[in-house]
XYZ file of C-alpha atoms in Angstrom:
651
model
C 110.421 146.261 64.375
C 106.840 146.296 65.158
C 104.603 146.783 68.167
C 102.667 144.484 70.366
C 99.766 144.115 67.814
C 101.601 142.038 65.224
C 102.980 139.758 68.021
C 99.533 139.381 69.416
C 98.067 138.338 65.971
C 101.082 135.972 65.789
C 99.964 134.369 68.973
C 96.307 134.138 67.773
C 97.546 132.505 64.675
C 99.933 130.014 66.861
C 96.934 129.140 68.973
C 94.722 128.609 66.104
C 97.451 126.405 64.514
C 97.714 124.058 67.664
C 94.035 123.942 68.030
C 93.349 122.898 64.532
C 96.057 120.151 64.048
C 94.298 117.233 62.482
C 94.320 113.880 63.891
C 93.764 111.233 61.378
C 92.739 108.429 64.046
C 90.144 110.692 65.288
C 88.914 111.787 61.893
C 88.213 107.989 61.210
C 86.613 107.675 64.614
C 84.198 110.381 63.972
C 83.636 109.387 60.416
C 82.127 106.147 61.770
C 80.124 107.743 64.208
C 78.312 109.639 61.313
C 77.599 106.228 59.888
C 76.378 104.632 62.793
C 74.728 107.234 64.991
C 71.004 107.312 65.153
C 70.712 110.594 67.324
C 71.070 113.901 65.376
C 72.522 115.598 68.350
C 75.422 112.989 68.401
C 75.879 113.506 64.621
C 75.921 117.253 65.157
C 78.657 116.767 67.795
C 80.502 114.642 65.307
C 80.271 117.392 62.472
C 81.480 119.861 65.110
C 84.544 117.749 66.080
C 85.242 117.081 62.366
C 85.150 120.938 61.826
C 87.810 121.448 64.278
C 89.900 118.610 62.851
C 89.737 120.053 59.484
C 89.892 123.984 60.002
C 93.788 124.059 59.217
C 94.116 121.179 56.923
C 90.863 121.903 54.345
C 88.890 125.108 55.215
C 86.305 124.260 52.522
C 85.552 120.850 54.113
C 85.776 122.508 57.655
C 83.004 124.924 56.713
C 80.949 122.109 54.897
C 80.998 120.076 58.253
C 80.081 123.317 60.253
C 77.017 123.809 58.203
C 75.870 120.304 58.338
C 76.412 120.247 62.260
C 74.557 123.552 62.622
C 71.723 122.156 60.560
C 71.413 118.890 62.714
C 71.772 120.873 65.975
C 69.044 123.448 64.968
C 66.809 120.402 64.024
C 67.471 118.582 67.392
C 67.319 121.466 69.445
C 70.971 120.884 70.653
C 71.248 124.520 71.612
C 74.876 123.951 73.452
C 76.157 122.173 70.162
C 74.803 124.801 68.135
C 76.427 127.595 70.097
C 79.859 126.004 70.139
C 79.981 125.470 66.458
C 78.826 128.939 65.668
C 81.392 130.266 68.182
C 84.421 128.387 67.021
C 83.303 128.870 63.234
C 83.005 132.622 63.941
C 86.650 132.668 65.309
C 87.849 130.895 62.249
C 86.153 133.379 59.987
C 88.001 136.275 61.921
C 91.394 134.438 61.724
C 90.722 134.476 57.869
C 89.796 138.244 57.938
C 85.994 138.014 57.110
C 84.808 140.128 60.042
C 81.383 140.461 59.003
C 80.365 136.874 58.852
C 82.396 136.369 62.042
C 80.442 138.903 64.057
C 77.254 137.412 62.942
C 77.938 133.956 63.895
C 79.600 134.713 67.186
C 76.636 136.939 68.075
C 74.422 134.085 67.270
C 76.397 131.914 69.658
C 76.150 134.596 72.423
C 72.431 134.783 72.406
C 72.022 131.137 72.360
C 74.557 130.676 75.382
C 72.871 133.577 77.286
C 69.689 131.953 76.883
C 70.812 128.674 78.259
C 72.685 130.302 81.026
C 75.900 128.874 79.696
C 78.020 131.379 81.289
C 81.315 129.897 80.483
C 80.586 129.634 76.804
C 79.217 133.195 76.945
C 82.349 134.512 78.124
C 84.227 132.904 75.319
C 82.013 134.490 72.672
C 82.459 137.891 74.404
C 86.229 137.350 74.166
C 85.976 136.443 70.457
C 83.745 139.540 69.791
C 86.608 141.575 71.594
C 89.199 139.936 69.507
C 87.108 141.142 66.239
C 86.983 144.795 67.343
C 90.728 144.698 68.660
C 91.704 143.485 65.145
C 89.849 146.463 63.390
C 91.241 148.984 65.968
C 87.788 149.501 67.587
C 89.316 149.689 70.946
C 86.414 151.068 73.056
C 84.290 148.174 71.668
C 86.855 145.587 72.417
C 87.299 146.909 75.946
C 83.548 146.491 76.493
C 83.381 142.988 75.348
C 86.483 141.888 77.386
C 85.221 143.723 80.389
C 81.931 141.853 80.300
C 83.666 138.508 79.780
C 85.825 139.143 82.756
C 82.782 139.924 85.106
C 81.333 136.551 83.960
C 84.627 134.733 84.510
C 85.093 136.332 88.064
C 81.471 135.421 89.088
C 81.900 131.540 87.939
C 85.210 131.582 89.460
C 86.942 130.701 86.111
C 90.480 131.955 87.175
C 92.483 131.219 84.088
C 89.806 132.724 81.813
C 89.978 135.821 84.037
C 93.636 136.043 83.774
C 93.151 135.862 79.989
C 90.628 138.577 80.023
C 92.894 140.765 82.044
C 95.698 140.244 79.517
C 93.478 141.492 76.675
C 92.414 144.526 78.676
C 96.042 145.393 79.226
C 96.640 144.908 75.434
C 93.716 147.597 74.878
C 95.297 150.019 77.251
C 98.551 149.453 75.828
C 97.802 149.406 72.037
C 94.698 151.251 71.739
C 94.104 153.831 74.589
C 97.866 154.213 75.322
C 97.498 154.503 78.977
C 100.576 152.503 80.114
C 99.969 152.419 83.868
C 96.415 150.752 83.314
C 98.199 148.420 80.911
C 100.722 147.366 83.621
C 97.887 147.166 86.061
C 95.825 144.383 84.366
C 98.929 142.583 82.983
C 99.898 142.501 86.693
C 96.520 141.264 87.661
C 96.763 138.477 85.108
C 100.419 137.512 86.373
C 99.047 137.207 89.985
C 96.332 134.809 88.875
C 98.645 132.871 86.762
C 101.118 132.387 89.558
C 98.356 131.511 92.083
C 96.989 128.659 89.582
C 100.720 127.693 88.621
C 100.162 128.410 85.016
C 103.673 129.125 83.599
C 102.888 129.656 79.945
C 100.294 132.091 81.148
C 103.047 133.760 83.425
C 105.214 134.032 80.538
C 102.690 135.719 78.292
C 102.310 138.281 81.137
C 105.976 139.013 81.479
C 106.422 139.479 77.974
C 103.311 141.995 77.620
C 104.716 143.920 80.635
C 108.271 144.044 78.955
C 106.593 145.480 76.038
C 104.946 148.230 77.989
C 108.072 149.065 79.746
C 110.045 149.285 76.476
C 107.541 151.718 75.195
C 108.171 153.675 78.341
C 111.812 153.510 77.466
C 112.244 151.820 80.988
C 114.771 149.408 79.084
C 116.040 147.749 82.383
C 112.667 146.645 83.589
C 111.926 145.534 79.981
C 114.769 143.467 79.926
C 114.173 141.973 83.188
C 110.715 140.913 82.403
C 111.657 139.505 78.776
C 114.141 137.310 80.534
C 111.755 136.001 83.178
C 109.367 135.185 80.166
C 112.322 133.507 78.220
C 113.217 131.385 81.264
C 109.589 130.095 81.367
C 109.487 129.519 77.613
C 112.822 127.694 77.751
C 111.446 125.364 80.642
C 108.447 124.500 78.633
C 110.190 124.268 75.358
C 107.715 126.784 73.438
C 110.004 126.877 70.621
C 107.911 129.550 68.724
C 107.494 131.450 71.912
C 111.248 131.695 72.214
C 111.722 132.977 69.000
C 109.317 135.830 69.547
C 111.120 136.674 72.982
C 114.561 136.643 71.248
C 113.300 139.183 68.812
C 111.676 141.495 71.650
C 115.087 141.226 73.603
C 116.663 142.368 70.587
C 114.341 145.230 69.856
C 114.828 146.394 73.597
C 118.651 146.584 72.863
C 117.954 148.256 69.557
C 115.672 151.048 70.907
C 118.234 151.698 73.885
C 120.990 152.354 71.539
C 122.909 149.188 72.091
C 122.549 147.739 68.407
C 125.506 145.346 68.888
C 123.780 143.623 71.860
C 120.585 143.220 69.788
C 122.206 141.567 66.756
C 122.811 138.204 68.479
C 119.270 138.004 69.567
C 118.078 138.855 66.303
C 119.985 135.921 64.812
C 118.737 133.577 67.175
C 115.192 134.387 66.705
C 115.708 134.079 62.723
C 117.263 130.576 63.266
C 114.248 129.484 65.185
C 111.775 131.202 62.892
C 113.155 129.446 59.991
C 113.060 126.140 61.605
C 109.264 126.756 62.436
C 108.638 128.031 58.862
C 107.507 131.052 60.394
C 107.232 133.430 57.427
C 105.910 136.447 59.326
C 108.652 136.083 61.815
C 111.442 135.505 59.262
C 110.530 138.515 57.451
C 110.412 140.452 60.573
C 113.870 139.220 61.517
C 115.348 140.029 58.159
C 114.312 143.708 58.516
C 115.592 143.894 62.014
C 119.001 142.678 61.386
C 119.167 144.773 58.216
C 118.298 147.847 60.309
C 121.349 147.116 62.589
C 123.573 146.673 59.755
C 122.180 150.092 58.276
C 123.157 151.623 61.464
C 126.611 150.399 60.997
C 126.559 151.917 57.428
C 127.159 148.304 55.900
C 125.007 149.028 53.000
C 125.489 145.891 50.897
C 124.701 143.541 53.737
C 121.650 145.540 54.792
C 120.273 145.723 51.090
C 120.996 141.955 50.719
C 118.976 141.089 53.952
C 116.180 143.758 53.030
C 115.660 142.058 49.704
C 115.314 138.723 51.312
C 112.531 140.102 53.808
C 110.551 141.639 50.822
C 110.748 138.370 49.043
C 109.137 136.332 51.964
C 106.782 139.135 52.926
C 105.449 139.220 49.340
C 104.581 135.391 49.471
C 102.564 136.066 52.374
C 101.372 139.527 51.695
C 102.926 140.917 55.066
C 102.307 144.484 54.514
C 104.184 145.828 57.728
C 107.371 144.214 56.430
C 107.036 145.466 52.891
C 106.338 148.770 54.342
C 109.499 148.995 56.678
C 111.569 147.160 54.237
C 111.124 149.561 51.384
C 111.816 152.569 53.707
C 115.024 151.199 54.652
C 115.916 150.558 50.922
C 114.962 154.041 50.481
C 117.453 155.275 53.286
C 120.180 152.874 51.551
C 119.985 154.407 48.085
C 119.390 158.013 49.348
C 123.032 157.417 51.099
C 124.337 156.187 47.915
C 122.965 159.128 46.204
C 121.212 156.900 43.816
C 118.221 159.182 43.676
C 115.769 157.468 41.297
C 116.051 154.019 43.043
C 115.614 156.051 46.325
C 112.453 157.645 44.945
C 111.140 154.462 43.607
C 111.539 152.588 46.815
C 110.163 155.463 48.762
C 106.936 155.307 46.506
C 106.779 151.647 47.082
C 106.996 152.454 51.098
C 104.094 155.010 50.784
C 102.006 152.287 48.777
C 101.995 150.170 51.890
C 101.527 152.868 54.534
C 98.400 152.776 56.822
C 97.853 156.538 55.970
C 98.569 159.100 53.230
C 102.028 160.571 53.005
C 102.315 163.299 55.492
C 103.780 166.639 54.916
C 107.421 165.708 56.124
C 107.592 162.810 53.753
C 106.396 164.973 51.051
C 109.012 167.665 51.645
C 111.786 164.900 51.759
C 111.126 163.274 48.296
C 110.676 166.696 46.931
C 114.231 167.570 47.996
C 115.654 164.359 46.494
C 113.657 164.978 43.306
C 115.166 168.522 43.261
C 118.761 167.084 44.155
C 118.478 164.706 41.210
C 117.196 167.327 38.646
C 120.095 169.694 39.640
C 122.882 167.217 39.530
C 121.680 166.118 36.132
C 122.158 169.858 35.161
C 125.407 170.357 36.622
C 126.792 167.108 34.728
C 125.513 168.498 31.522
C 127.301 171.981 32.408
C 130.554 169.987 33.040
C 130.526 168.144 29.791
C 129.867 171.126 27.682
C 132.776 173.195 26.594
C 131.545 175.764 24.331
C 130.441 179.210 25.865
C 127.129 179.162 24.121
C 126.068 175.826 25.487
C 127.223 176.789 29.155
C 124.935 180.013 28.627
C 122.197 177.788 27.489
C 122.623 175.613 30.580
C 122.576 178.540 32.965
C 119.583 179.497 31.450
C 118.059 176.150 31.931
C 119.220 176.301 35.568
C 117.436 179.566 35.994
C 114.372 178.208 34.703
C 114.600 175.449 36.816
C 114.928 177.679 39.934
C 112.059 179.509 38.816
C 110.138 176.190 38.536
C 111.161 175.234 41.926
C 110.164 178.713 43.399
C 106.696 178.297 41.706
C 106.212 174.821 43.104
C 107.355 175.949 46.437
C 104.863 178.914 46.153
C 102.109 176.194 45.181
C 103.214 173.986 48.215
C 103.019 177.025 50.461
C 99.524 178.016 49.260
C 98.491 174.268 49.513
C 99.608 174.379 52.994
C 97.861 177.671 53.767
C 94.804 176.091 52.593
C 95.220 173.034 54.714
C 95.845 175.243 57.872
C 92.787 177.180 57.034
C 90.647 174.023 56.214
C 92.079 172.717 59.517
C 91.007 175.949 61.560
C 87.546 175.854 59.855
C 86.904 172.213 61.064
C 88.346 173.026 64.485
C 85.699 175.932 64.789
C 83.026 173.697 63.293
C 84.093 171.129 66.054
C 83.892 173.805 68.735
C 80.420 174.794 67.637
C 79.347 171.061 67.705
C 80.679 170.544 70.999
C 78.735 173.669 72.361
C 75.635 172.519 70.750
C 76.079 169.015 72.197
C 76.748 170.829 75.690
C 73.559 172.823 75.313
C 71.564 169.633 74.543
C 73.013 167.998 77.537
C 72.119 170.885 79.591
C 68.608 171.078 78.193
C 68.159 167.298 78.674
C 69.534 167.666 82.349
C 67.092 170.337 82.720
C 64.163 168.344 81.389
C 64.684 165.353 83.598
C 65.502 167.656 86.672
C 62.224 169.447 85.915
C 60.370 166.324 85.548
C 61.661 165.027 88.676
C 60.837 168.232 90.589
C 57.258 168.108 89.164
C 56.977 164.501 90.207
C 58.028 165.390 93.598
C 55.592 168.336 93.846
C 52.737 166.227 92.589
C 53.590 163.474 95.009
C 53.604 165.922 97.777
C 50.365 167.545 96.715
C 48.550 164.168 96.266
C 50.152 162.856 99.652
C 49.492 166.059 101.781
C 46.486 167.692 99.615
C 44.237 165.239 97.997
C 45.245 162.401 100.341
C 44.565 164.330 103.633
C 41.329 165.581 102.056
C 40.244 162.017 101.240
C 40.964 160.892 104.746
C 38.935 163.935 106.054
C 36.259 163.004 103.705
C 36.476 159.083 104.829
C 36.109 160.310 108.595
C 33.305 162.599 108.022
C 31.407 159.985 105.903
C 31.924 157.559 108.730
C 30.752 159.806 111.311
C 27.551 160.637 109.111
C 26.840 157.038 108.863
C 26.936 156.331 112.573
C 24.707 159.293 113.100
C 22.021 158.151 110.517
C 22.024 154.706 111.676
C 20.762 153.170 108.311
C 18.373 150.354 108.624
C 17.379 149.932 105.161
C 19.506 147.123 103.749
C 19.810 148.769 100.192
C 21.086 151.929 101.698
C 23.252 150.387 104.104
C 24.900 148.274 101.115
C 25.109 151.733 99.000
C 26.873 153.466 102.035
C 29.307 150.564 102.460
C 30.276 150.583 98.862
C 30.771 154.387 98.941
C 33.152 153.751 102.164
C 35.186 151.085 100.238
C 35.318 153.422 97.134
C 36.780 156.080 99.319
C 39.155 153.650 100.935
C 40.257 152.447 97.280
C 40.702 156.153 96.307
C 42.991 156.797 99.399
C 44.838 153.611 98.527
C 45.264 154.762 94.990
C 46.242 158.174 95.852
C 49.109 156.843 98.098
C 50.262 154.397 95.376
C 50.484 157.154 93.033
C 52.349 159.480 95.101
C 54.869 156.468 96.251
C 55.502 155.766 92.419
C 55.808 159.589 91.585
C 58.618 160.071 94.207
C 59.041 156.902 96.593
C 60.025 158.035 100.270
C 62.327 155.178 100.471
C 64.406 156.327 97.768
C 64.734 159.677 99.446
C 65.374 158.257 102.746
C 67.385 155.019 102.222
C 68.533 155.103 98.836
C 68.464 153.197 95.793
C 68.758 149.547 97.123
C 66.094 149.802 99.607
C 63.833 151.402 97.084
C 64.298 148.663 94.606
C 63.581 146.058 97.020
C 60.453 147.866 98.220
C 59.518 148.291 94.600
C 60.095 144.564 93.526
C 58.385 143.347 96.835
C 55.140 145.142 95.770
C 54.721 143.180 92.722
C 52.750 140.185 92.727
C 55.126 137.157 92.623
C 52.534 134.715 91.604
C 52.221 136.797 88.239
C 55.785 137.751 87.866
C 58.693 136.194 89.928
C 61.436 138.950 90.213
C 65.210 138.093 91.420
C 66.867 141.116 92.554
C 70.654 140.777 93.186
C 72.438 143.939 94.335
C 76.439 144.106 94.862
C 78.727 146.726 95.685
C 76.324 149.507 96.646
C 77.065 149.620 100.296
C 77.295 153.434 100.015
C 74.818 155.819 98.586
C 75.142 157.349 95.151
C 74.387 160.804 93.773
C 70.873 161.458 93.990
C 70.584 162.218 90.265
C 72.104 158.798 89.720
C 69.848 156.926 92.012
C 66.620 158.521 90.534
C 67.754 157.802 87.123
C 68.400 154.366 87.721
C 65.263 153.885 89.714
C 63.162 155.321 86.919
C 65.019 153.133 84.369
C 64.370 149.956 86.391
C 60.739 151.071 86.955
C 60.127 151.756 83.371
C 61.723 148.350 82.336
C 59.636 146.239 84.938
C 56.401 147.994 83.975
C 57.437 147.280 80.517
C 57.759 143.597 81.067
C 54.499 143.507 82.997
C 52.595 145.136 80.313
C 54.249 143.576 77.278
C 56.334 140.559 77.724
C 53.908 137.957 79.389
C 56.928 136.810 81.269
C 57.063 134.732 84.324
C 60.436 135.221 85.461
C 62.579 138.878 85.705
C 66.411 138.742 86.651
C 67.602 142.261 87.884
C 71.425 142.528 88.594
C 72.916 145.958 90.045
C 76.328 146.013 90.455
C 78.951 148.884 91.337
C 82.702 147.986 90.284
C 85.358 150.568 90.383
C 83.939 153.830 88.848
C 80.954 152.379 87.072
C 77.564 150.771 87.778
C 75.994 148.089 85.674
C 72.280 147.222 85.405
C 71.102 143.719 83.621
C 67.600 143.145 83.450
C 66.466 139.841 81.793
C 63.070 138.249 81.391
C 61.851 134.916 79.741
C 58.883 136.614 77.979
C 58.033 136.680 74.325
C 60.621 139.343 73.192
C 60.236 141.497 70.363
C 61.790 142.632 67.072
C 64.476 145.395 67.964
C 64.656 146.510 64.308
C 60.796 147.583 64.464
C 61.580 151.246 65.347
C 57.644 151.752 65.985
C 57.290 149.057 68.504
C 60.867 149.793 69.864
C 59.788 153.525 70.877
C 56.213 152.771 71.630
C 57.275 150.503 74.763
C 59.162 153.100 76.335
C 62.676 152.102 75.695
C 63.541 155.415 73.864
C 62.768 157.007 77.355
C 65.215 154.629 79.115
C 67.800 155.246 76.429
C 67.436 159.146 76.995
C 67.725 158.832 80.811
C 70.755 156.744 80.662
C 72.451 159.013 77.906
C 71.929 161.745 80.420
C 74.609 160.074 82.636
C 76.758 159.352 79.898
C 76.103 155.732 80.094
C 75.194 153.049 77.438
C 72.252 150.763 76.879
C 72.441 147.474 74.974
C 69.076 145.733 74.242
C 69.167 142.165 72.864
C 65.927 140.484 71.930
C 64.146 138.511 69.353
C 60.602 137.381 69.024
C 59.822 134.161 71.424
C 63.600 134.489 72.936
C 63.066 136.953 75.786
C 64.755 140.464 76.426
C 68.158 141.375 77.937
C 68.744 144.879 78.775
C 72.352 145.772 79.813
C 73.020 149.231 81.322
C 76.585 150.799 81.979
C 76.965 154.139 83.759
C 80.265 155.712 84.623
C 80.348 157.412 87.830
C 83.127 159.970 87.214
């Protein structure tokens, strides 16, 4: 009986198998295209389609076609085709478990799709990156990618895709973060969209996911309700493999609620379907589930027979979860039979397949069994011996065994004591580290606050002090020139230049004072300040598109100041270094977080060059964002522009 993750991976495999089914007629047609087509782009598309046809049937040939397609697409600058090949080949490598290659290919596809403004394709790539991280239990990264994909899909009105993103966000909250209310919220959002677009298959997935969450909460009535709703749709759509999964889920619900007798018929229905579909993962799972029902009835021969079948199938496909749980159930059977050597053997096999090392309770349990076994052997020897001397010797042996056990217990106690002490020491170190981080955070906050206060003071001094002084100087100089009434042309030109220099100085002082602490930011807020800042930049030199949404109300002043400085610094970097003609700034508030994306079409830079990375002020941007507990993602390469993505929580 396995949690949602195994079912989700199974669903992915089903999707890939359906997507990669081979069509001989189509293969022949694509082969003819390769022989007759003159355009490299057309050939690249043909290689891409051949890759998709052979992924399931012949993976080596599929990879060969993919490489040939990528070479031709790159040669002919067919960016969209190249992105499609890289994205789907990356998904295939993830399905094979080769995560590093998969991540590399999908990131290449994402960069291409962002560059050519293929929003739909970019969303698919982000979802694939989310799947890769989800499979590796990197739930925070998975959630970030799924959320970014959802925003894009919402923006381009891709309702079906948005519902899919919500499903996976809900899965992260269920499986990784273990926040069941949030999981139900997102599955509910997905269900509402699927109903709106009349997607019954999508509705069935949403229902079954909600059923799993309710089962984890031990709300078995609701779990049954949503499983039955999902089953009704699967039966209507004749989704045979999905029906098998749902029968298994309903059986799990009854089993966990203490109604094993009701679970058994559903487990058998699921097994029958899975055997007909040659679904070995499902067959092994069903065998283990049915065996556990018979184990609960203490029908040990029946349970053992089913478990041995499950282990045989699981070994064929290296299904570690079934092996782990099957061996654990066999351990229970032989422990009940008091066949302790076999019990110990199966328990050791079980621990070999566990995700983590054996815990303290398991160690104690196996030690007790070993002790029982040794003690019973000694007692049998005592019963078989008739002579007093032999009995006495056995008593001595028993006493020695007792002493040995006591010594072992003492060693275990000492070991536990050391573990507890080490845990305490690590906890204290963690507390100290947290305090250091807190002090660093306070220091950073103090530095930024002091910097802003100093900016404000300098801006005030420039405006009220130097600015007023220059204004007075200009007025006095103007009065002096009127009195002198210079008639000499050379002197008049010198006087006019002097007046112009004073005017320019006044203007420069006002500009510097505004940049140090713009009044618009203090009085009207971030949105107005950014528009004012953008409007002052020469549009002939750099066209800037500013898009702000969700910021009808003002944010906390510290957040507004940091965001303004970050945008200001980034724009200045683009003007100084990027040689760009177009800059796109998007500022969006959704829920309890603010996201900022700044993208230019300039010359870009190598993000691995740390000296250049720090030299253009990006380190200062990262420091300011981290002060607000936010994140900064910078995507750039020479000749391909730069994308800066910032996400700041508001809680």
